[in-house]
GROMACS .gro file of C-alpha atoms in nm:
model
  309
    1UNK     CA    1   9.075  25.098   9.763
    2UNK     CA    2   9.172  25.363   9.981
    3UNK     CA    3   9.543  25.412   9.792
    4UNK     CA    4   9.278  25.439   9.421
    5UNK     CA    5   9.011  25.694   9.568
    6UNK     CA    6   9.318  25.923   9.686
    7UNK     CA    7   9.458  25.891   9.355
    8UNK     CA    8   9.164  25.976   9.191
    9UNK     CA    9   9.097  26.326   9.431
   10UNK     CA   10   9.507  26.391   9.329
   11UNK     CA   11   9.394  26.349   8.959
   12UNK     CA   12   9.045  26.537   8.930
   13UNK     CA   13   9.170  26.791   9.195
   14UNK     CA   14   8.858  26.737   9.340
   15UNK     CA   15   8.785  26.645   9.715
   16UNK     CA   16   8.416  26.577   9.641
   17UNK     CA   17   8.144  26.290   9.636
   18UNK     CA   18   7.845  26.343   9.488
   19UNK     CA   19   7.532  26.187   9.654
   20UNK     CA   20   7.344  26.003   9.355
   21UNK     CA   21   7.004  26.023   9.585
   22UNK     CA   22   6.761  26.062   9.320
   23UNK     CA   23   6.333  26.167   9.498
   24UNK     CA   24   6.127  26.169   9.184
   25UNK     CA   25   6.067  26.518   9.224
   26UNK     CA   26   6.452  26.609   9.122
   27UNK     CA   27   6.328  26.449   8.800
   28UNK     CA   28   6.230  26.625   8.527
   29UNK     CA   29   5.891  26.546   8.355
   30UNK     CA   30   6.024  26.486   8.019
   31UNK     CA   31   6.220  26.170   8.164
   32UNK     CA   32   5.917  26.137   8.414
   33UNK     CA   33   5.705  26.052   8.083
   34UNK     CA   34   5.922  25.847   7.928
   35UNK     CA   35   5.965  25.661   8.116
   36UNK     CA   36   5.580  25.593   8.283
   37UNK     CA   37   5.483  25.568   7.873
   38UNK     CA   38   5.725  25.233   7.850
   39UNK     CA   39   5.631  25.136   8.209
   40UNK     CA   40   5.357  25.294   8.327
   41UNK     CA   41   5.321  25.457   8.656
   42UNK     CA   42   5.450  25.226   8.852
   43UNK     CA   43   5.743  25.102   9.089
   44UNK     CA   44   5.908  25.013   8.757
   45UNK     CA   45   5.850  25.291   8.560
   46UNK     CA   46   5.993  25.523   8.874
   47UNK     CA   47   6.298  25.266   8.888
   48UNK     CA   48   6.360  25.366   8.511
   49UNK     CA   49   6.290  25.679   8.574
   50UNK     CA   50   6.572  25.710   8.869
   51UNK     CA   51   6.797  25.473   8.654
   52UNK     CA   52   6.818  25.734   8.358
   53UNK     CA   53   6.820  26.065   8.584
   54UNK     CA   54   7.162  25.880   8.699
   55UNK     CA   55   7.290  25.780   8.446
   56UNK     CA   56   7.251  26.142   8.265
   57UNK     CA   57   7.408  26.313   8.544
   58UNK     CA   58   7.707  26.064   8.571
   59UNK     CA   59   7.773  26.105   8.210
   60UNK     CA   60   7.785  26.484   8.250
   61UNK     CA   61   8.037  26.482   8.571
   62UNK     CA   62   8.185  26.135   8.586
   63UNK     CA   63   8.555  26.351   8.457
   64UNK     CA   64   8.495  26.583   8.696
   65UNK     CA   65   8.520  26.406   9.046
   66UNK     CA   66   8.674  26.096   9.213
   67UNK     CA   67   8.357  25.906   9.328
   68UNK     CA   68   8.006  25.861   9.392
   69UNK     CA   69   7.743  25.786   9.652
   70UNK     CA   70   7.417  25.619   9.601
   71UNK     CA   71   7.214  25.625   9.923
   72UNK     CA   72   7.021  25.315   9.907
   73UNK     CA   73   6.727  25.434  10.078
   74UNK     CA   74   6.615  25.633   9.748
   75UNK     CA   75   6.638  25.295   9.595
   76UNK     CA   76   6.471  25.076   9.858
   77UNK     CA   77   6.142  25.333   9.837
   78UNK     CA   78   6.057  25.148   9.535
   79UNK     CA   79   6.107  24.767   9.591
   80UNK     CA   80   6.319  24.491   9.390
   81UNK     CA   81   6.261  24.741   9.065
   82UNK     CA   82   6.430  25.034   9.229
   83UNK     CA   83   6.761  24.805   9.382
   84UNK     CA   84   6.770  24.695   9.038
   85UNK     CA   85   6.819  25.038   8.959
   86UNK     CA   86   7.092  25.093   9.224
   87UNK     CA   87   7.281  24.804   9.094
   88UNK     CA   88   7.284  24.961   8.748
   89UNK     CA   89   7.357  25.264   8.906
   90UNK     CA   90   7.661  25.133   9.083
   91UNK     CA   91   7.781  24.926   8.786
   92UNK     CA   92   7.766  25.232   8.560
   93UNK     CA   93   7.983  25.422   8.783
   94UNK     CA   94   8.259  25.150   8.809
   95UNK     CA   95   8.291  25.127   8.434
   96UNK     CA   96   8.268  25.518   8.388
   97UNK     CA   97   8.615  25.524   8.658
   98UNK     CA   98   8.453  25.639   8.952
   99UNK     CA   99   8.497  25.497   9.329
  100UNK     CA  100   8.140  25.414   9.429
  101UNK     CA  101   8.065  25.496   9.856
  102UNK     CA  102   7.766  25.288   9.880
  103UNK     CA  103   7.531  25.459  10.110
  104UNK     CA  104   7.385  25.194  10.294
  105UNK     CA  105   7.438  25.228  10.694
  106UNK     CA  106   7.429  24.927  10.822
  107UNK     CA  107   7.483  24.785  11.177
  108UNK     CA  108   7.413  24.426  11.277
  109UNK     CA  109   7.608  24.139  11.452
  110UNK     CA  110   7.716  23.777  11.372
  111UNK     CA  111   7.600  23.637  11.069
  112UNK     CA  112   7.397  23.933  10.983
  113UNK     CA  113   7.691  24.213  10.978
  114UNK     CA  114   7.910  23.943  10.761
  115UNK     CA  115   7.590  23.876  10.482
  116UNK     CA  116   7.549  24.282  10.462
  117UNK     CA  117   7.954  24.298  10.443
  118UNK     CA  118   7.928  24.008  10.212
  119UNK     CA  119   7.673  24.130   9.975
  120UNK     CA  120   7.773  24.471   9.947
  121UNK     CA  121   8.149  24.449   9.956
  122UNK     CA  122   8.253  24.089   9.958
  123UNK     CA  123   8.109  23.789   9.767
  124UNK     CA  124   7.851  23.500   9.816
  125UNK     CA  125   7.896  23.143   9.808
  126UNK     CA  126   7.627  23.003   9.585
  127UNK     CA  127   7.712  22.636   9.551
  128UNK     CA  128   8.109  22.609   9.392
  129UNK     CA  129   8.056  22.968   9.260
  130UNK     CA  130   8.124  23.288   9.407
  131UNK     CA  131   7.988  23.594   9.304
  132UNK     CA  132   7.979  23.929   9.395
  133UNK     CA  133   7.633  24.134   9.418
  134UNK     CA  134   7.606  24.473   9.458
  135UNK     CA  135   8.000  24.512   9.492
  136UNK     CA  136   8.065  24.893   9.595
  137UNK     CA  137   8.402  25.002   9.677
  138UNK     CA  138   8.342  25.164  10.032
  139UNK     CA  139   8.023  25.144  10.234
  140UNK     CA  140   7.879  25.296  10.557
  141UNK     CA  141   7.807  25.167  10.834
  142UNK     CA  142   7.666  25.260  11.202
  143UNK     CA  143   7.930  25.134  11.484
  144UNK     CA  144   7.619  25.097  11.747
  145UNK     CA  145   7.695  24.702  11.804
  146UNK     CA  146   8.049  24.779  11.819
  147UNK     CA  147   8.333  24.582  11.796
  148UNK     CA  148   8.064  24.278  11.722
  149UNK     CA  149   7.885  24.506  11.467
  150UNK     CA  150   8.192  24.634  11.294
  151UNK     CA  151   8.454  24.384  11.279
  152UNK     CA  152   8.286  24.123  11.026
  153UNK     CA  153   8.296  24.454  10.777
  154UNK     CA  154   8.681  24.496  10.868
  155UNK     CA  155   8.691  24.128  10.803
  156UNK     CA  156   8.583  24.144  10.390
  157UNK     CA  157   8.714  24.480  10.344
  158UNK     CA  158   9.043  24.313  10.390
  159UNK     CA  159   8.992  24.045  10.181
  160UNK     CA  160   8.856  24.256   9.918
  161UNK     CA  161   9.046  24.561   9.948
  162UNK     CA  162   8.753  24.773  10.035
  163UNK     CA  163   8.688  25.066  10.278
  164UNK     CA  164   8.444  25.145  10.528
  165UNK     CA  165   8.316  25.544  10.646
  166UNK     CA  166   8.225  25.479  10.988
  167UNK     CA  167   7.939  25.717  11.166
  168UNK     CA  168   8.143  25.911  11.383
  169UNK     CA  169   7.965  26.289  11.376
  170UNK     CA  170   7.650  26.316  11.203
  171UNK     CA  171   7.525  26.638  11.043
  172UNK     CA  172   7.159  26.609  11.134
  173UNK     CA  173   7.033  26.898  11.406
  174UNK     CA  174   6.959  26.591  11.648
  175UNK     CA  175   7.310  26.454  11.652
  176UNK     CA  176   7.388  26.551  11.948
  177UNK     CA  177   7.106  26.355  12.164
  178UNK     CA  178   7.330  26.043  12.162
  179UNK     CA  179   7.693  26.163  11.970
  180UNK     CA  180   7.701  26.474  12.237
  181UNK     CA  181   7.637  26.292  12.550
  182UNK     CA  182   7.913  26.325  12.816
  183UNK     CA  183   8.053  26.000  12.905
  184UNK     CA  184   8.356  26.059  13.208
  185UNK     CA  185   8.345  26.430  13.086
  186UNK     CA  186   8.376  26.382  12.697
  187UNK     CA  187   8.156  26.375  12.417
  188UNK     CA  188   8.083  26.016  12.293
  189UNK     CA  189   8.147  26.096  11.956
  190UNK     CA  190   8.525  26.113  12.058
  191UNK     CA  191   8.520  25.745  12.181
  192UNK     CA  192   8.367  25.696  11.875
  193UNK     CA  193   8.642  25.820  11.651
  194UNK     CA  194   8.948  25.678  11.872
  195UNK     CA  195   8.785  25.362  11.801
  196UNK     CA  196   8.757  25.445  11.448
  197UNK     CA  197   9.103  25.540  11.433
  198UNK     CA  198   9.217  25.178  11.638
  199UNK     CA  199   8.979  24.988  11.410
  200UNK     CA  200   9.193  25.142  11.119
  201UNK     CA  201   9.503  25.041  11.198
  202UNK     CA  202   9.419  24.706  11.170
  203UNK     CA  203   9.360  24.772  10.762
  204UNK     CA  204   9.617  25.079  10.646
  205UNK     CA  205   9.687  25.185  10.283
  206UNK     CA  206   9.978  25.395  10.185
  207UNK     CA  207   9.920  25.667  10.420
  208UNK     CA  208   9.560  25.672  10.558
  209UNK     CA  209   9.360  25.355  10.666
  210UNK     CA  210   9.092  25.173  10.445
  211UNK     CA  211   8.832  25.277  10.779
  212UNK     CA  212   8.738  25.614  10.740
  213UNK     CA  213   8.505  25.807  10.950
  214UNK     CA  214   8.180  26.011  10.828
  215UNK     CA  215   8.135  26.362  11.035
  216UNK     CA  216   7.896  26.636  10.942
  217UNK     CA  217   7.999  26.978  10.770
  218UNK     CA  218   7.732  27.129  11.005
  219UNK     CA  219   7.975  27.090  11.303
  220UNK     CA  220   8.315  27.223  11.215
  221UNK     CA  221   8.445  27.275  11.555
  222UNK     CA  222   8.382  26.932  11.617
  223UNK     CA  223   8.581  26.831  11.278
  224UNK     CA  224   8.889  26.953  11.458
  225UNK     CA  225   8.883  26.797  11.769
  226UNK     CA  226   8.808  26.454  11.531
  227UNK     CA  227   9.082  26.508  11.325
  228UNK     CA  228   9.325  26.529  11.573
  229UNK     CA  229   9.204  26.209  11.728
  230UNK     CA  230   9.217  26.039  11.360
  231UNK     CA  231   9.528  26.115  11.184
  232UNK     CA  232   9.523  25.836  10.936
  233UNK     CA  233   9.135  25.820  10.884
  234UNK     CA  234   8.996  25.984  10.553
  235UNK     CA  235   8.670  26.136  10.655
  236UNK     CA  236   8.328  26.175  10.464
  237UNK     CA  237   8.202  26.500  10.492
  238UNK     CA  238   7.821  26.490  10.452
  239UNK     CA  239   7.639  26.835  10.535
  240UNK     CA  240   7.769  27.063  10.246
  241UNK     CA  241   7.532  27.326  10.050
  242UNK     CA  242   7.222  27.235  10.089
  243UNK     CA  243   7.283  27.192  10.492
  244UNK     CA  244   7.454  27.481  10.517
  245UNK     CA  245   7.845  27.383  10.515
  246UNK     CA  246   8.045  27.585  10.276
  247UNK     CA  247   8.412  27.527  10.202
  248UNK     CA  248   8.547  27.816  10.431
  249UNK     CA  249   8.395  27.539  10.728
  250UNK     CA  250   8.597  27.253  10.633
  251UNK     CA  251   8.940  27.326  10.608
  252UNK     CA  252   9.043  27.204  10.978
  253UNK     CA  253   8.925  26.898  10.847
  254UNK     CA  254   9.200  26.815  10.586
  255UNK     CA  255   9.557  26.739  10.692
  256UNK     CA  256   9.862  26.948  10.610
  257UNK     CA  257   9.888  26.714  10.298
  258UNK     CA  258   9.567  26.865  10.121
  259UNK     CA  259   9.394  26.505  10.147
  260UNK     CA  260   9.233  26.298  10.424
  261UNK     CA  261   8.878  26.454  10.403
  262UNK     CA  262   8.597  26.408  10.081
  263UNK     CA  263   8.319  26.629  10.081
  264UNK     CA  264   7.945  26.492  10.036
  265UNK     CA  265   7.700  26.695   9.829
  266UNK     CA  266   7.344  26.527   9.717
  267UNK     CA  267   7.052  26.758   9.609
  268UNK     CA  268   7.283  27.036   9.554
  269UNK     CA  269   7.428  26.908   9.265
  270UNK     CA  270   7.173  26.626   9.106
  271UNK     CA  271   6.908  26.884   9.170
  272UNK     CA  272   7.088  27.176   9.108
  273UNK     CA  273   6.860  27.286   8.816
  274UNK     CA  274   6.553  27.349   9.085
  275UNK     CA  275   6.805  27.626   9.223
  276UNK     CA  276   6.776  27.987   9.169
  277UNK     CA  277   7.194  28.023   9.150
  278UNK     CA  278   7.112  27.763   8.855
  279UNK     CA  279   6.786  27.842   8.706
  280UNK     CA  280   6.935  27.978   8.340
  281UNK     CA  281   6.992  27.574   8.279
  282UNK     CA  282   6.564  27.424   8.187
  283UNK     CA  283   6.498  27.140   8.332
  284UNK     CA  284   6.621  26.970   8.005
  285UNK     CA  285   6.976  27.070   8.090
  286UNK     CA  286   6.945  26.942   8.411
  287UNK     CA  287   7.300  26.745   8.405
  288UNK     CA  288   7.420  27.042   8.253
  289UNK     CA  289   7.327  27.223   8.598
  290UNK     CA  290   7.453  26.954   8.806
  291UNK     CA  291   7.802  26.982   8.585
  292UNK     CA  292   7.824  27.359   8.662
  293UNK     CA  293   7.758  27.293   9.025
  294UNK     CA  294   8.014  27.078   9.069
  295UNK     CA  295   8.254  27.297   8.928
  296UNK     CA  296   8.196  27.581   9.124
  297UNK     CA  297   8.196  27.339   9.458
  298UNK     CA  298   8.513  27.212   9.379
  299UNK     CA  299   8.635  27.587   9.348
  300UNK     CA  300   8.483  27.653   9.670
  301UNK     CA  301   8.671  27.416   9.872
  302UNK     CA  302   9.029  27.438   9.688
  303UNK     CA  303   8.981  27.820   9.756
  304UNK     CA  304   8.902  27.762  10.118
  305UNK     CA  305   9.181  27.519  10.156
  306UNK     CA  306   9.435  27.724   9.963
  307UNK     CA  307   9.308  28.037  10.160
  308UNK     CA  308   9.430  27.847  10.495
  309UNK     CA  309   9.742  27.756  10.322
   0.00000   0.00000   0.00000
């Protein structure tokens, strides 16, 4: 999978994810009221709600970028009826083209790490049938368990040909009360990413390894030292825009190839209309707004990176 969401950033040009994180207040009221008319307001009618806010956006970007990435919590907030929604979500995206990074950060051990791995990237036994359930291409996943945490997600991803991003760097202020912590005079969040980069090896692609790393635009001195220590990782850049990374932070942490980094951007884009840089689009044109700020992110960061060229 790894070798197909590389492709797809070679194709589109495009080193960007966008976050498909849908609050209901990024959704306009004219979708708002349809759908609470047919549903009423309720945990299904916001479910439909999210569902269609998606799907508009996706149709209005989907040839734009390589991939997407639901965060599952958005979902979650609103019961069976909003997963429901995620799994249309998700399914829409595959049969638009796009790789789909599902959002889901989990961290478990035993049985429980392999049913999340199973369920999200593998397939279920039910019976003589096996079936696949919410079936995204990459997912996240925090390496607090280690080893015992991690390795039954290695396990699928290599029977499915899936990928993992790995919490290596987050871009939240707080970060740095656990990932900063000296531990024999260096920051944990380098262990983290040498064992990142000695999971990967254990599942390569072509050129970089199906267990990529996630580490926050909001720290670009820190994307340096990490990209150094992973060569062969591809890393998730979460953090752009709306957190206050721009494209002139990130170039340290792409290779001398162009590729091995994909930038995250959520309300930035699928709420772009509620911008001032985008307020000429009404809230009608709302995936027209999320279009335009796509386009100019993806200028952004080729312009950074051919800048540094």
């Amino acid at each position: 999978m790894i070798n197909k969401l590389i492709e797809k950033i070679k194709k589109t040009n495009a080193p960007i994810v966008v976050g498909l994180d849908p609050m209901l207040s990024y959704v306009p009221e004219h979708i708002l009221q349809k759908a609470f008319a047919e549903f009423g307001e309720t945990l299904e009618g916001a479910a439909e709600a999210v569902w269609q806010f998606n799907k508009g956006i996706v149709d209005c970007i989907c040839d734009l970028i390589p991939a997407v990435k639901p965060q599952i919590a958005m979902y979650e907030q609103f019961g069976v009826c909003g997963l429901q929604a995620f799994q249309k979500t998700v399914d829409y995206c595959h049969n638009k083209g796009l790789v789909v990074i599902g959002d889901i950060k989990r961290g478990d051990i035993g049985s429980t790490s392999a049913a999340y791995a199973a369920g999200h990237l593998g397939k279920v036994t039910v019976g003589k049938n096996k079936f696949s359930a919410f079936d995204e291409d990459f997912a996240t996943v925090n390496p607090y368990f280690g080893t015992d945490g991690v390795g039954p997600f290695i396990d699928v991803c290599r029977q499915e040909n899936k990928g993992l991003f790995i919490l290596v760097k987050t871009s939240n202020p707080s970060s740095g009360e656990f990932q900063d912590r000296l531990v024999d005079g260096r920051p944990l969040y380098e262990y983290v990413g040498e064992k990142v980069a000695e999971w990967g090896a254990q599942h390569m692609g072509s050129s970089y390894s199906y267990i990529g790393a996630v580490v926050g635009a909001t720290y670009p001195e820190v994307g340096k030292i990490l990209r150094r220590a992973m060569p062969h990782t591809y890393i998730l850049v979460p953090g752009y825009g709306a957190q206050g990374g721009r494209g002139a932070d990130l170039v340290h942490y792409f290779n001398e190839d162009g590729l091995g980094a994909i930038v995250n951007s959520s309300r930035g884009i699928i709420a772009a209309y509620k911008q001032e840089q985008y307020a000429r689009f009404a809230p009608s044109d709302y995936a027209e707004a999320s279009r335009q700020a796509v386009l100019d992110m993806i200028a952004d960061i080729n312009g950074a990176l051919e800048e540094a060229r």
